[in-house]
Amino acid sequence: MKKLINNPQTVVAESLRGFGRAHADLVRVNEDPMYVVRADAPRQGKVGLVSGGGSGHEPLHAGYVGPGMLDAAVPGAVFTSPTPEPIFEATKAVDGGAGVLHIVKNYTGDVLNFETAAELAEAEDITVRSVVVNDDVAVEDSLYTAGRRGVAGTVLVEKIAGAAAERGDDLDAVTAVAQKVIDNVRSMGVALTACTVPHAGKPSFDLAEDEIEIGIGIHGEPGRHKVPMATADEITDQLLNPVLEDLKLADGEPVLLFVNGMGGTPLSELYLVYNHARDVLENRGLTVSRSLVGNYITSLEMQGASVTVLRLDEDLTALWDAPVNTPALRRGL
Amino acid sequence: MKKLINNPQTVVAESLRGFGRAHADLVRVNEDPMYVVRADAPRQGKVGLVSGGGSGHEPLHAGYVGPGMLDAAVPGAVFTSPTPEPIFEATKAVDGGAGVLHIVKNYTGDVLNFETAAELAEAEDITVRSVVVNDDVAVEDSLYTAGRRGVAGTVLVEKIAGAAAERGDDLDAVTAVAQKVIDNVRSMGVALTACTVPHAGKPSFDLAEDEIEIGIGIHGEPGRHKVPMATADEITDQLLNPVLEDLKLADGEPVLLFVNGMGGTPLSELYLVYNHARDVLENRGLTVSRSLVGNYITSLEMQGASVTVLRLDEDLTALWDAPVNTPALRRGL
């Protein structure tokens, strides 16, 4: 294992300390318990947005804390859910009296720990709602999940719900917007290589030199099947077709096309995948009206990519276009 | 070789097509000859900024085309200089009557081809100035270079000179600002793994399982020495110390600290490196007043990082802070 780390036990804390120092204009890092909040938290009268989950998916979630997106992010150990306490403390830290929305990726540990944190917060008279992101069409149940997993669609939920909270929507309305994104977003990913969790010290799974895993999870958990290495166009088809089958888009509908890198794949390859995915969508009569390409939710140094399609309407488009100013996503501020 | 590509011969063109479609609000891609310009080029009365070089370093340079940074980028084949013709055509396409500055990384092919392009442009009465970036302290001459190589400092030159051009500085002034950044910026990098050029099909060099290369070039060309794998803090010291010896900063001077990823290293590790580098700088009495952390100039899927320090003054700081709106760097617009 070759990694730029000092000690597998302290990677998350050391990295988060660096993150906080590099972005002190935007965020404040609390080290014990560990969470990240907007530098100006709590914002009185604004719905607070809290997300979190295991580390190793950077820039998710801490990179999305700031005006127009999350109010707080709660990182667990690498690929391990945060415990209820830091989620509860982060919820308190961002409560501005208008309630707090928890955005939870659908993994059993995350769901349970966010639920417990919500109960603790409710006991202190903070109103909490939750949404569960489950955009991964690859598998119905998996190693860490009952139901579909939450993957790259989470970034879109956080951006769009964040914009709704920023414009002053109340808790019910922000929750409804987040749920609308969840209902209209689907993703699927591929791994070309495995990744290595620092405290494990060896790759999470095995892939032969000429083999890839279609439908991979963001923790390297199994997908649909291992297949021989193929061209980018063929791989993109294998990701995009199940997404489109599930979404059942009408002719001419506007969509957001998001090609995400798993961490170790060059940006140039992501744009190449985007190019073919866009051809496929346009050939089906769809309109790609918004795009996102880059490493937004990763699996450490895994090589691979995922393709996400979100059905847009006028409101979702306006919220997507709204200003955002976070360490990892900035636009129009 | 496992890559998300269709054909090694067409990777750059296919990727650039996707890039242009994903960012049609900001850029326009010309396919033959191949270059990228701002969507609103040419800007009358504004100095035009053109950079370029071999592909494989994305988001450099095309990702930095847009208001507040470059007017054009000219990509060559992977790790191969662009020929004079596309550089000349890009220069013509962005000339708004105020002259054009070429920002060239110090590689023999780049320097020669930008020189020839400048002569062609001058023959058509376009005034061209050039600056050559040579921030890499690792080696004095190298495989592709007489003198020091141009590496991550290039991103800072493009941002700061771009801001000077955007505020209306004339060609002499923009050139002077670019040269001031070059005179005050130093970098050094490390590779944990090699990268594979698509048309070569095998890794550019060999590194053993417990070995890293200190002073690596961005094409995988040799650095100072191979050493055994060490902790992130030790590696960071080995990069930062030569940079600081060369820069000779005075006590309390403000600096910009830039930790760049080579493409395949997780963002969390870059923040961890940043955290220690910042400790070192502060322990030496320096003030880290600005920061940049991420994959801004890469070497395909190489794992590794570089550390860059730029001596700041009031004008450079203001230009760094100025709005920028490009696919890969956005702030304050």
GROMACS .gro file of N, CA and C in nm, chain A residues 166-278:
model
  339
  166GLU      N    1  -3.144   2.788   0.086
  166GLU     CA    2  -3.081   2.921   0.078
  166GLU      C    3  -3.181   3.028   0.035
  167ARG      N    4  -3.276   2.992  -0.051
  167ARG     CA    5  -3.372   3.093  -0.096
  167ARG      C    6  -3.484   3.114   0.005
  168GLY      N    7  -3.484   3.033   0.113
  168GLY     CA    8  -3.578   3.059   0.220
  168GLY      C    9  -3.695   2.963   0.229
  169ASP      N   10  -3.693   2.855   0.151
  169ASP     CA   11  -3.799   2.754   0.162
  169ASP      C   12  -3.804   2.701   0.306
  170ASP      N   13  -3.923   2.665   0.352
  170ASP     CA   14  -3.934   2.609   0.487
  170ASP      C   15  -3.898   2.461   0.485
  171LEU      N   16  -3.899   2.400   0.605
  171LEU     CA   17  -3.851   2.262   0.618
  171LEU      C   18  -3.929   2.164   0.531
  172ASP      N   19  -4.062   2.179   0.528
  172ASP     CA   20  -4.143   2.089   0.446
  172ASP      C   21  -4.108   2.105   0.297
  173ALA      N   22  -4.090   2.229   0.256
  173ALA     CA   23  -4.062   2.255   0.114
  173ALA      C   24  -3.922   2.204   0.076
  174VAL      N   25  -3.822   2.226   0.161
  174VAL     CA   26  -3.687   2.179   0.131
  174VAL      C   27  -3.686   2.026   0.126
  175THR      N   28  -3.759   1.964   0.219
  175THR     CA   29  -3.768   1.818   0.220
  175THR      C   30  -3.833   1.768   0.091
  176ALA      N   31  -3.937   1.837   0.048
  176ALA     CA   32  -4.007   1.796  -0.075
  176ALA      C   33  -3.917   1.810  -0.197
  177VAL      N   34  -3.838   1.916  -0.202
  177VAL     CA   35  -3.745   1.933  -0.315
  177VAL      C   36  -3.640   1.822  -0.315
  178ALA      N   37  -3.584   1.793  -0.198
  178ALA     CA   38  -3.484   1.686  -0.189
  178ALA      C   39  -3.544   1.554  -0.235
  179GLN      N   40  -3.668   1.527  -0.192
  179GLN     CA   41  -3.732   1.401  -0.230
  179GLN      C   42  -3.761   1.397  -0.380
  180LYS      N   43  -3.793   1.515  -0.436
  180LYS     CA   44  -3.819   1.520  -0.580
  180LYS      C   45  -3.692   1.485  -0.658
  181VAL      N   46  -3.578   1.534  -0.612
  181VAL     CA   47  -3.452   1.497  -0.679
  181VAL      C   48  -3.431   1.346  -0.667
  182ILE      N   49  -3.449   1.294  -0.547
  182ILE     CA   50  -3.429   1.149  -0.526
  182ILE      C   51  -3.519   1.068  -0.618
  183ASP      N   52  -3.643   1.112  -0.633
  183ASP     CA   53  -3.738   1.038  -0.715
  183ASP      C   54  -3.703   1.041  -0.864
  184ASN      N   55  -3.619   1.136  -0.903
  184ASN     CA   56  -3.594   1.157  -1.045
  184ASN      C   57  -3.448   1.139  -1.086
  185VAL      N   58  -3.368   1.080  -0.999
  185VAL     CA   59  -3.226   1.063  -1.030
  185VAL      C   60  -3.186   0.915  -1.021
  186ARG      N   61  -3.106   0.871  -1.118
  186ARG     CA   62  -3.058   0.732  -1.120
  186ARG      C   63  -2.912   0.731  -1.162
  187SER      N   64  -2.837   0.634  -1.110
  187SER     CA   65  -2.693   0.625  -1.136
  187SER      C   66  -2.649   0.481  -1.151
  188MET      N   67  -2.534   0.463  -1.216
  188MET     CA   68  -2.467   0.333  -1.213
  188MET      C   69  -2.318   0.353  -1.242
  189GLY      N   70  -2.236   0.272  -1.177
  189GLY     CA   71  -2.091   0.292  -1.185
  189GLY      C   72  -2.014   0.169  -1.230
  190VAL      N   73  -1.887   0.192  -1.263
  190VAL     CA   74  -1.797   0.084  -1.303
  190VAL      C   75  -1.662   0.105  -1.234
  191ALA      N   76  -1.599  -0.006  -1.197
  191ALA     CA   77  -1.463  -0.001  -1.143
  191ALA      C   78  -1.367  -0.067  -1.240
  192LEU      N   79  -1.256   0.003  -1.268
  192LEU     CA   80  -1.148  -0.057  -1.347
  192LEU      C   81  -1.043  -0.117  -1.253
  193THR      N   82  -1.031  -0.058  -1.135
  193THR     CA   83  -0.938  -0.110  -1.034
  193THR      C   84  -1.008  -0.103  -0.898
  194ALA      N   85  -0.955  -0.175  -0.801
  194ALA     CA   86  -1.005  -0.168  -0.665
  194ALA      C   87  -0.943  -0.049  -0.593
  195CYS      N   88  -0.987  -0.025  -0.470
  195CYS     CA   89  -0.923   0.075  -0.386
  195CYS      C   90  -0.880   0.008  -0.256
  196THR      N   91  -0.791   0.076  -0.183
  196THR     CA   92  -0.736   0.019  -0.060
  196THR      C   93  -0.771   0.108   0.058
  197VAL      N   94  -0.844   0.053   0.152
  197VAL     CA   95  -0.876   0.126   0.275
  197VAL      C   96  -0.749   0.130   0.361
  198PRO      N   97  -0.708   0.250   0.409
  198PRO     CA   98  -0.579   0.261   0.479
  198PRO      C   99  -0.561   0.160   0.593
  199HIS      N  100  -0.663   0.143   0.680
  199HIS     CA  101  -0.641   0.054   0.793
  199HIS      C  102  -0.651  -0.094   0.755
  200ALA      N  103  -0.700  -0.123   0.634
  200ALA     CA  104  -0.700  -0.262   0.586
  200ALA      C  105  -0.565  -0.295   0.522
  201GLY      N  106  -0.512  -0.199   0.444
  201GLY     CA  107  -0.378  -0.215   0.390
  201GLY      C  108  -0.370  -0.298   0.263
  202LYS      N  109  -0.483  -0.353   0.220
  202LYS     CA  110  -0.482  -0.427   0.092
  202LYS      C  111  -0.611  -0.399   0.016
  203PRO      N  112  -0.609  -0.419  -0.117
  203PRO     CA  113  -0.726  -0.384  -0.199
  203PRO      C  114  -0.853  -0.452  -0.149
  204SER      N  115  -0.965  -0.380  -0.161
  204SER     CA  116  -1.094  -0.429  -0.111
  204SER      C  117  -1.146  -0.550  -0.187
  205PHE      N  118  -1.104  -0.564  -0.311
  205PHE     CA  119  -1.151  -0.677  -0.392
  205PHE      C  120  -1.051  -0.701  -0.503
  206ASP      N  121  -1.071  -0.807  -0.577
  206ASP     CA  122  -0.977  -0.842  -0.683
  206ASP      C  123  -1.038  -0.823  -0.821
  207LEU      N  124  -0.961  -0.767  -0.910
  207LEU     CA  125  -1.000  -0.757  -1.051
  207LEU      C  126  -0.879  -0.799  -1.133
  208ALA      N  127  -0.900  -0.886  -1.229
  208ALA     CA  128  -0.790  -0.928  -1.315
  208ALA      C  129  -0.750  -0.814  -1.408
  209GLU      N  130  -0.638  -0.830  -1.474
  209GLU     CA  131  -0.581  -0.725  -1.559
  209GLU      C  132  -0.674  -0.684  -1.673
  210ASP      N  133  -0.761  -0.778  -1.716
  210ASP     CA  134  -0.846  -0.751  -1.832
  210ASP      C  135  -0.994  -0.751  -1.793
  211GLU      N  136  -1.021  -0.720  -1.667
  211GLU     CA  137  -1.156  -0.737  -1.612
  211GLU      C  138  -1.200  -0.607  -1.544
  212ILE      N  139  -1.329  -0.576  -1.554
  212ILE     CA  140  -1.385  -0.461  -1.483
  212ILE      C  141  -1.512  -0.505  -1.412
  213GLU      N  142  -1.558  -0.423  -1.316
  213GLU     CA  143  -1.680  -0.460  -1.243
  213GLU      C  144  -1.789  -0.357  -1.272
  214ILE      N  145  -1.895  -0.405  -1.337
  214ILE     CA  146  -2.008  -0.319  -1.374
  214ILE      C  147  -2.106  -0.314  -1.256
  215GLY      N  148  -2.147  -0.192  -1.221
  215GLY     CA  149  -2.243  -0.177  -1.112
  215GLY      C  150  -2.176  -0.172  -0.976
  216ILE      N  151  -2.050  -0.135  -0.974
  216ILE     CA  152  -1.971  -0.130  -0.850
  216ILE      C  153  -2.035  -0.034  -0.748
  217GLY      N  154  -2.020  -0.063  -0.620
  217GLY     CA  155  -2.059   0.032  -0.516
  217GLY      C  156  -1.945   0.124  -0.482
  218ILE      N  157  -1.975   0.232  -0.411
  218ILE     CA  158  -1.869   0.329  -0.382
  218ILE      C  159  -1.777   0.285  -0.270
  219HIS      N  160  -1.801   0.168  -0.212
  219HIS     CA  161  -1.706   0.112  -0.116
  219HIS      C  162  -1.638  -0.010  -0.176
  220GLY      N  163  -1.647  -0.026  -0.306
  220GLY     CA  164  -1.592  -0.145  -0.369
  220GLY      C  165  -1.677  -0.268  -0.349
  221GLU      N  166  -1.798  -0.251  -0.294
  221GLU     CA  167  -1.884  -0.370  -0.277
  221GLU      C  168  -1.935  -0.416  -0.414
  222PRO      N  169  -1.966  -0.543  -0.425
  222PRO     CA  170  -1.995  -0.601  -0.556
  222PRO      C  171  -2.110  -0.532  -0.629
  223GLY      N  172  -2.101  -0.535  -0.762
  223GLY     CA  173  -2.205  -0.478  -0.846
  223GLY      C  174  -2.284  -0.587  -0.914
  224ARG      N  175  -2.305  -0.573  -1.043
  224ARG     CA  176  -2.384  -0.673  -1.115
  224ARG      C  177  -2.299  -0.789  -1.161
  225HIS      N  178  -2.186  -0.758  -1.223
  225HIS     CA  179  -2.102  -0.866  -1.273
  225HIS      C  180  -1.966  -0.812  -1.315
  226LYS      N  181  -1.870  -0.903  -1.316
  226LYS     CA  182  -1.740  -0.872  -1.374
  226LYS      C  183  -1.745  -0.908  -1.521
  227VAL      N  184  -1.693  -0.820  -1.604
  227VAL     CA  185  -1.692  -0.846  -1.748
  227VAL      C  186  -1.554  -0.812  -1.801
  228PRO      N  187  -1.522  -0.861  -1.921
  228PRO     CA  188  -1.392  -0.825  -1.978
  228PRO      C  189  -1.385  -0.676  -2.008
  229MET      N  190  -1.266  -0.622  -2.001
  229MET     CA  191  -1.242  -0.482  -2.036
  229MET      C  192  -1.297  -0.456  -2.176
  230ALA      N  193  -1.357  -0.338  -2.194
  230ALA     CA  194  -1.419  -0.306  -2.322
  230ALA      C  195  -1.388  -0.160  -2.356
  231THR      N  196  -1.442  -0.112  -2.467
  231THR     CA  197  -1.419   0.029  -2.501
  231THR      C  198  -1.502   0.119  -2.410
  232ALA      N  199  -1.464   0.245  -2.403
  232ALA     CA  200  -1.538   0.342  -2.322
  232ALA      C  201  -1.683   0.351  -2.366
  233ASP      N  202  -1.707   0.348  -2.497
  233ASP     CA  203  -1.844   0.358  -2.546
  233ASP      C  204  -1.928   0.238  -2.500
  234GLU      N  205  -1.870   0.118  -2.510
  234GLU     CA  206  -1.944  -0.001  -2.467
  234GLU      C  207  -1.971   0.001  -2.317
  235ILE      N  208  -1.871   0.044  -2.240
  235ILE     CA  209  -1.890   0.050  -2.094
  235ILE      C  210  -1.997   0.154  -2.060
  236THR      N  211  -1.990   0.268  -2.127
  236THR     CA  212  -2.088   0.374  -2.100
  236THR      C  213  -2.229   0.324  -2.130
  237ASP      N  214  -2.245   0.252  -2.238
  237ASP     CA  215  -2.376   0.194  -2.271
  237ASP      C  216  -2.425   0.102  -2.158
  238GLN      N  217  -2.333   0.023  -2.103
  238GLN     CA  218  -2.371  -0.071  -1.997
  238GLN      C  219  -2.412   0.001  -1.868
  239LEU      N  220  -2.365   0.123  -1.851
  239LEU     CA  221  -2.405   0.200  -1.733
  239LEU      C  222  -2.534   0.278  -1.760
  240LEU      N  223  -2.541   0.335  -1.879
  240LEU     CA  224  -2.648   0.430  -1.909
  240LEU      C  225  -2.780   0.359  -1.938
  241ASN      N  226  -2.775   0.243  -2.005
  241ASN     CA  227  -2.900   0.176  -2.042
  241ASN      C  228  -2.986   0.141  -1.920
  242PRO      N  229  -2.930   0.078  -1.815
  242PRO     CA  230  -3.014   0.049  -1.697
  242PRO      C  231  -3.068   0.175  -1.631
  243VAL      N  232  -2.990   0.283  -1.633
  243VAL     CA  233  -3.035   0.410  -1.577
  243VAL      C  234  -3.157   0.460  -1.653
  244LEU      N  235  -3.150   0.453  -1.786
  244LEU     CA  236  -3.260   0.505  -1.867
  244LEU      C  237  -3.383   0.415  -1.860
  245GLU      N  238  -3.360   0.283  -1.854
  245GLU     CA  239  -3.474   0.191  -1.839
  245GLU      C  240  -3.552   0.222  -1.713
  246ASP      N  241  -3.481   0.256  -1.608
  246ASP     CA  242  -3.544   0.281  -1.480
  246ASP      C  243  -3.614   0.417  -1.475
  247LEU      N  244  -3.557   0.516  -1.541
  247LEU     CA  245  -3.609   0.653  -1.531
  247LEU      C  246  -3.731   0.675  -1.619
  248LYS      N  247  -3.740   0.599  -1.727
  248LYS     CA  248  -3.856   0.611  -1.818
  248LYS      C  249  -3.885   0.757  -1.855
  249LEU      N  250  -3.787   0.819  -1.922
  249LEU     CA  251  -3.802   0.959  -1.962
  249LEU      C  252  -3.889   0.970  -2.086
  250ALA      N  253  -3.963   1.078  -2.093
  250ALA     CA  254  -4.044   1.104  -2.212
  250ALA      C  255  -3.958   1.175  -2.316
  251ASP      N  256  -4.000   1.163  -2.440
  251ASP     CA  257  -3.928   1.225  -2.550
  251ASP      C  258  -3.912   1.375  -2.526
  252GLY      N  259  -3.788   1.425  -2.545
  252GLY     CA  260  -3.763   1.568  -2.534
  252GLY      C  261  -3.746   1.620  -2.393
  253GLU      N  262  -3.761   1.534  -2.294
  253GLU     CA  263  -3.747   1.582  -2.155
  253GLU      C  264  -3.606   1.634  -2.130
  254PRO      N  265  -3.595   1.744  -2.056
  254PRO     CA  266  -3.462   1.796  -2.023
  254PRO      C  267  -3.402   1.716  -1.907
  255VAL      N  268  -3.271   1.687  -1.917
  255VAL     CA  269  -3.203   1.615  -1.810
  255VAL      C  270  -3.071   1.682  -1.777
  256LEU      N  271  -3.026   1.652  -1.656
  256LEU     CA  272  -2.889   1.683  -1.616
  256LEU      C  273  -2.808   1.555  -1.631
  257LEU      N  274  -2.697   1.563  -1.703
  257LEU     CA  275  -2.608   1.447  -1.721
  257LEU      C  276  -2.482   1.469  -1.638
  258PHE      N  277  -2.457   1.374  -1.549
  258PHE     CA  278  -2.346   1.386  -1.454
  258PHE      C  279  -2.254   1.265  -1.472
  259VAL      N  280  -2.131   1.288  -1.516
  259VAL     CA  281  -2.031   1.182  -1.523
  259VAL      C  282  -1.931   1.205  -1.411
  260ASN      N  283  -1.928   1.111  -1.320
  260ASN     CA  284  -1.847   1.123  -1.198
  260ASN      C  285  -1.728   1.029  -1.201
  261GLY      N  286  -1.614   1.077  -1.156
  261GLY     CA  287  -1.496   0.992  -1.146
  261GLY      C  288  -1.484   0.929  -1.008
  262MET      N  289  -1.434   0.806  -1.004
  262MET     CA  290  -1.421   0.734  -0.877
  262MET      C  291  -1.295   0.775  -0.800
  263GLY      N  292  -1.213   0.862  -0.856
  263GLY     CA  293  -1.097   0.912  -0.784
  263GLY      C  294  -0.968   0.897  -0.861
  264GLY      N  295  -0.948   0.782  -0.924
  264GLY     CA  296  -0.819   0.755  -0.988
  264GLY      C  297  -0.821   0.761  -1.140
  265THR      N  298  -0.933   0.799  -1.197
  265THR     CA  299  -0.945   0.805  -1.343
  265THR      C  300  -0.921   0.948  -1.392
  266PRO      N  301  -0.838   0.966  -1.495
  266PRO     CA  302  -0.812   1.101  -1.546
  266PRO      C  303  -0.938   1.172  -1.591
  267LEU      N  304  -0.941   1.302  -1.569
  267LEU     CA  305  -1.053   1.387  -1.608
  267LEU      C  306  -1.081   1.374  -1.758
  268SER      N  307  -0.977   1.360  -1.838
  268SER     CA  308  -0.995   1.349  -1.983
  268SER      C  309  -1.082   1.229  -2.018
  269GLU      N  310  -1.068   1.119  -1.944
  269GLU     CA  311  -1.150   1.000  -1.971
  269GLU      C  312  -1.296   1.025  -1.932
  270LEU      N  313  -1.317   1.103  -1.828
  270LEU     CA  314  -1.455   1.134  -1.787
  270LEU      C  315  -1.525   1.216  -1.896
  271TYR      N  316  -1.453   1.310  -1.956
  271TYR     CA  317  -1.514   1.389  -2.063
  271TYR      C  318  -1.542   1.302  -2.186
  272LEU      N  319  -1.456   1.205  -2.209
  272LEU     CA  320  -1.476   1.112  -2.320
  272LEU      C  321  -1.603   1.028  -2.296
  273VAL      N  322  -1.622   0.981  -2.174
  273VAL     CA  323  -1.745   0.908  -2.138
  273VAL      C  324  -1.866   1.000  -2.154
  274TYR      N  325  -1.852   1.123  -2.105
  274TYR     CA  326  -1.961   1.221  -2.117
  274TYR      C  327  -2.001   1.238  -2.263
  275ASN      N  328  -1.900   1.248  -2.351
  275ASN     CA  329  -1.927   1.272  -2.493
  275ASN      C  330  -2.017   1.164  -2.552
  276HIS      N  331  -1.985   1.038  -2.519
  276HIS     CA  332  -2.068   0.929  -2.573
  276HIS      C  333  -2.205   0.923  -2.504
  277ALA      N  334  -2.206   0.943  -2.371
  277ALA     CA  335  -2.334   0.940  -2.299
  277ALA      C  336  -2.429   1.046  -2.356
  278ARG      N  337  -2.372   1.160  -2.389
  278ARG     CA  338  -2.455   1.267  -2.444
  278ARG      C  339  -2.510   1.229  -2.582
   0.00000   0.00000   0.00000
